[in-house]
CSV table of C-alpha atoms and ligand atoms in Angstrom, one decimal:
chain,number,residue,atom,x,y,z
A,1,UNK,CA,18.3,33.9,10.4
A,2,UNK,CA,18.9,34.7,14.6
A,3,UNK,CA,19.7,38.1,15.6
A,4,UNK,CA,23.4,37.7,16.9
A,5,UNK,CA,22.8,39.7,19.7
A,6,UNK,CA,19.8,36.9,20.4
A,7,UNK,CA,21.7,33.9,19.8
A,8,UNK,CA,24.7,35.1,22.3
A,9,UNK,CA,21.8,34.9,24.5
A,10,UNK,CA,20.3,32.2,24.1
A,11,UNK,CA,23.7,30.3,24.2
A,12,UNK,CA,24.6,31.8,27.8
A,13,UNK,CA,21.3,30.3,28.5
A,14,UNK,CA,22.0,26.3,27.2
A,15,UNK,CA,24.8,26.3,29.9
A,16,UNK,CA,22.8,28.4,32.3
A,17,UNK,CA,20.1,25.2,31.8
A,18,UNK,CA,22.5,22.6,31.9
A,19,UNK,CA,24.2,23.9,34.6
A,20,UNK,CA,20.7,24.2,36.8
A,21,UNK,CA,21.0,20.5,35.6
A,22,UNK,CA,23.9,19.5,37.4
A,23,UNK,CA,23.0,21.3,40.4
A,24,UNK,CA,20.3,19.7,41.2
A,25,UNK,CA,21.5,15.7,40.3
A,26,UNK,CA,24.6,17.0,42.9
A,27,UNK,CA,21.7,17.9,45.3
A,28,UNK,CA,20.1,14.9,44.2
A,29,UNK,CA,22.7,12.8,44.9
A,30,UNK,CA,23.7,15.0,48.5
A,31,UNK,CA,20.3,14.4,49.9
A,32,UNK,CA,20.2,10.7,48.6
A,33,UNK,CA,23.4,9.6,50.4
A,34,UNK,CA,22.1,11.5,53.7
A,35,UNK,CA,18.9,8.7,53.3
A,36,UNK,CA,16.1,11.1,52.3
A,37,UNK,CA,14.7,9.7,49.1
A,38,UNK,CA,11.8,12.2,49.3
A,39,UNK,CA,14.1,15.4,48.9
A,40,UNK,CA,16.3,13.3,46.6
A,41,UNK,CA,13.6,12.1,44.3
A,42,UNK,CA,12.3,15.7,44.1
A,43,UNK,CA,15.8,16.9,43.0
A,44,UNK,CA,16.0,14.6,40.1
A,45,UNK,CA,13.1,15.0,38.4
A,46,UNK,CA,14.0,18.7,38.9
A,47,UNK,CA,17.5,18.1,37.0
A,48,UNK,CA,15.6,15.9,34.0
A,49,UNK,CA,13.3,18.6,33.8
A,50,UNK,CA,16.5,21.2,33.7
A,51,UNK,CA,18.2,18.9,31.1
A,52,UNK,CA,15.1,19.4,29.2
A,53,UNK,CA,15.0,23.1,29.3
A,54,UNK,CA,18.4,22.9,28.2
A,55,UNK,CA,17.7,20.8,24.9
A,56,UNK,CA,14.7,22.8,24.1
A,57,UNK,CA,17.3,26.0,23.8
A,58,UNK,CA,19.1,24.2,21.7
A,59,UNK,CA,16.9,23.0,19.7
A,60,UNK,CA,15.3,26.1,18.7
A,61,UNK,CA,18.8,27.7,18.4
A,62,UNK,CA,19.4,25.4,15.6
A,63,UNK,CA,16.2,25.5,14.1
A,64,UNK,CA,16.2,29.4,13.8
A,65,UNK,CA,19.5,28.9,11.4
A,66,UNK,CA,21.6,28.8,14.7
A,67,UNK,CA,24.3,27.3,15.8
A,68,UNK,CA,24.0,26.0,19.6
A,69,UNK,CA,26.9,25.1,21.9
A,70,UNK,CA,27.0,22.5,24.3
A,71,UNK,CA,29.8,24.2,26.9
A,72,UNK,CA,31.7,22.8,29.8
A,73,UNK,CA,29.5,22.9,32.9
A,74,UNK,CA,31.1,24.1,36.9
A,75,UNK,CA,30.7,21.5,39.0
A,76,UNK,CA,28.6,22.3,41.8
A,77,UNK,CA,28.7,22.3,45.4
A,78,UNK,CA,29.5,18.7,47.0
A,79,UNK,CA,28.2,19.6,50.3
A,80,UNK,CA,25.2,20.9,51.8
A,81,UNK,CA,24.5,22.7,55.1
A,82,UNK,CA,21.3,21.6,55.7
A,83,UNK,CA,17.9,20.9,53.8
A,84,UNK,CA,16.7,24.6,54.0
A,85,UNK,CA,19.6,25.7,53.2
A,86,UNK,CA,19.3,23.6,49.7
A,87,UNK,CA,15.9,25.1,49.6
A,88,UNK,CA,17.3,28.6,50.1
A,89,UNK,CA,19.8,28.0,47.2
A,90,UNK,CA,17.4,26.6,45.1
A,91,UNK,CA,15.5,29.6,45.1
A,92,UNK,CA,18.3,32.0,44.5
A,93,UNK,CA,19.1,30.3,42.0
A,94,UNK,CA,15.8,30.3,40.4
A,95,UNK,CA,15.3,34.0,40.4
A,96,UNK,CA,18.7,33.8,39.3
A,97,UNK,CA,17.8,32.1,36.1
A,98,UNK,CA,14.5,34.2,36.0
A,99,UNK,CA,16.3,36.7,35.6
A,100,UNK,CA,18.3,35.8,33.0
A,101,UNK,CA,15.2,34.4,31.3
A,102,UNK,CA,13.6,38.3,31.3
A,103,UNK,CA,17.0,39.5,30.5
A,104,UNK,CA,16.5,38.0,27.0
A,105,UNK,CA,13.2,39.3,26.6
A,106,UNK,CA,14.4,42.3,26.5
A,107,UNK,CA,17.3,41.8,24.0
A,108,UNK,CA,14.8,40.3,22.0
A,109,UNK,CA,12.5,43.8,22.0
A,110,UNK,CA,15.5,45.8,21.5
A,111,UNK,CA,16.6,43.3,18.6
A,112,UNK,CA,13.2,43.3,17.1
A,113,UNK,CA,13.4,39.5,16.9
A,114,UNK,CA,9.3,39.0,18.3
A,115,UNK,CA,9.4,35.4,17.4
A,116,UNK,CA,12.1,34.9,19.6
A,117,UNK,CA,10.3,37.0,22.0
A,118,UNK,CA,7.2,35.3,22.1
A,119,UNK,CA,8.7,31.3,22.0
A,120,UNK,CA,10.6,32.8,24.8
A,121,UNK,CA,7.4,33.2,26.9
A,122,UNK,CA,7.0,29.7,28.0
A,123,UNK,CA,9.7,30.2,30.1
A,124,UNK,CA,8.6,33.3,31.4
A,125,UNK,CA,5.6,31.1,32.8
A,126,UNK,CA,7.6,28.2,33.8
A,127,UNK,CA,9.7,30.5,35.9
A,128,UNK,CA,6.4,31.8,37.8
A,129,UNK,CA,5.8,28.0,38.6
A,130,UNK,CA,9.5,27.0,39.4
A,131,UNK,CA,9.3,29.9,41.7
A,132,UNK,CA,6.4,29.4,43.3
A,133,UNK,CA,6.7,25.6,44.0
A,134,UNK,CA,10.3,26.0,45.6
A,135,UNK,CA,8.8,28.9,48.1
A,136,UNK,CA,5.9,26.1,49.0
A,137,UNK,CA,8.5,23.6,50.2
A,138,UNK,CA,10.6,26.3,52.1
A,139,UNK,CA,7.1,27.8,53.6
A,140,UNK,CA,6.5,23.9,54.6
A,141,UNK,CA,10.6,23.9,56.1
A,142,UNK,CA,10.1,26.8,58.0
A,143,UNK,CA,7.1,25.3,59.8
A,144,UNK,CA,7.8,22.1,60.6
A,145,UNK,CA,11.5,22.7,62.1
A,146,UNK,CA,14.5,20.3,61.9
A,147,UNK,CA,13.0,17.8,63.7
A,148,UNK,CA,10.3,16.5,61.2
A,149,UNK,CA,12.2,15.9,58.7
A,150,UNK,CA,11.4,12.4,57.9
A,151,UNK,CA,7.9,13.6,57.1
A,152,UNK,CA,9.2,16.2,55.2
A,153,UNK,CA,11.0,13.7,52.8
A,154,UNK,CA,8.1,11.4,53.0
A,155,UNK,CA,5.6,14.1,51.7
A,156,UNK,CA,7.4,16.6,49.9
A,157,UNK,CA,6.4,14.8,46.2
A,158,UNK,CA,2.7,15.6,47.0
A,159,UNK,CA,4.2,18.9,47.0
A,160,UNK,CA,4.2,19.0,43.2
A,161,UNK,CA,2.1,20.3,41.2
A,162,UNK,CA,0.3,17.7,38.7
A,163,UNK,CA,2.0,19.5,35.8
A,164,UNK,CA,5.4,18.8,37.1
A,165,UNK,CA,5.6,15.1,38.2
A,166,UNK,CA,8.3,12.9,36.5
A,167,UNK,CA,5.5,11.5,35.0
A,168,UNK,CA,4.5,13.8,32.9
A,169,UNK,CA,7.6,16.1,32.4
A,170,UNK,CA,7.5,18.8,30.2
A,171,UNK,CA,9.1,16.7,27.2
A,172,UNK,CA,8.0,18.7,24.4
B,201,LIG,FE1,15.1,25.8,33.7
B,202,LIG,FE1,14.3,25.7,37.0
């Protein structure tokens, strides 16, 4: 049976992933309608893969003799400053969820529950890549400027790392 404690967790974090979800197809959709298909292609794998996060909490939830809930989601942001500035709350966000993600680490240590504890560690890891890939695209932002944005959007998919194309999302 799930520690309590553990599963409280764990819950927070199915709308934490879902939400992440919907931020990014909102992004998606932003950066679409301002005609850069690059950025927006980026953006919606990013919310798949998000979605997918979210289902594999849930999953696991219900397999350790859980109970998960699917909650209401905020809806995010309609409008966007800029593409760094998406960048730049991409990021946030992402240590954001980071943190949450070591957050239950510790629970689970102070709860005892180490199976918990050690399925948790693929995120762990994922969150070092999430991280890492967002602060390559706003490294590439800062040096090109505004003004090349169309090759920005042309090239950012290159920018991902072979692990994280839609093609092979992390399904499993
Ligand atoms: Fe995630
Ligand atoms: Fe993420």
């Amino acid at each position: 049976m799930l520690n309590q404690k553990v599963e409280i967790a764990l819950n927070e974090q199915v709308e934490k992933e879902g939400y992440s979800s919907a931020l990014y197809l909102a992004m998606a959709s932003w950066a679409e309608v301002k005609g850069m298909p690059g950025v927006a292609e980026w953006l919606y794998i990013q919310s798949d893969e998000e979605r997918i996060h979210m289902l594999k909490f849930i999953k696991y939830i219900n397999e350790r003799g859980g109970k998960a809930i699917v909650p209401a989601f905020k809806q995010p942001e309609k409008e966007y400053v800029s593409v760094n500035k998406l960048f730049d709350e991409v990021l946030k966000h992402e240590q954001f969820i980071s943190k949450s993600i070591n957050e239950i680490v510790g629970i689970c240590v102070a709860e005892k529950d180490f199976t918990t504890q050690n399925w948790i560690q693929w995120f762990v890891n994922e969150q070092i890549e999430e991280e890492a890939s967002v602060t390559k695209i706003l490294d590439k932002l800062n040096l090109i400027g505004d003004s090349s944005l169309y090759l920005f959007d042309r090239d950012i998919m290159s920018l991902r790392s072979e692990s994280s194309t839609g093609k092979t999302a992390k399904a499993t």
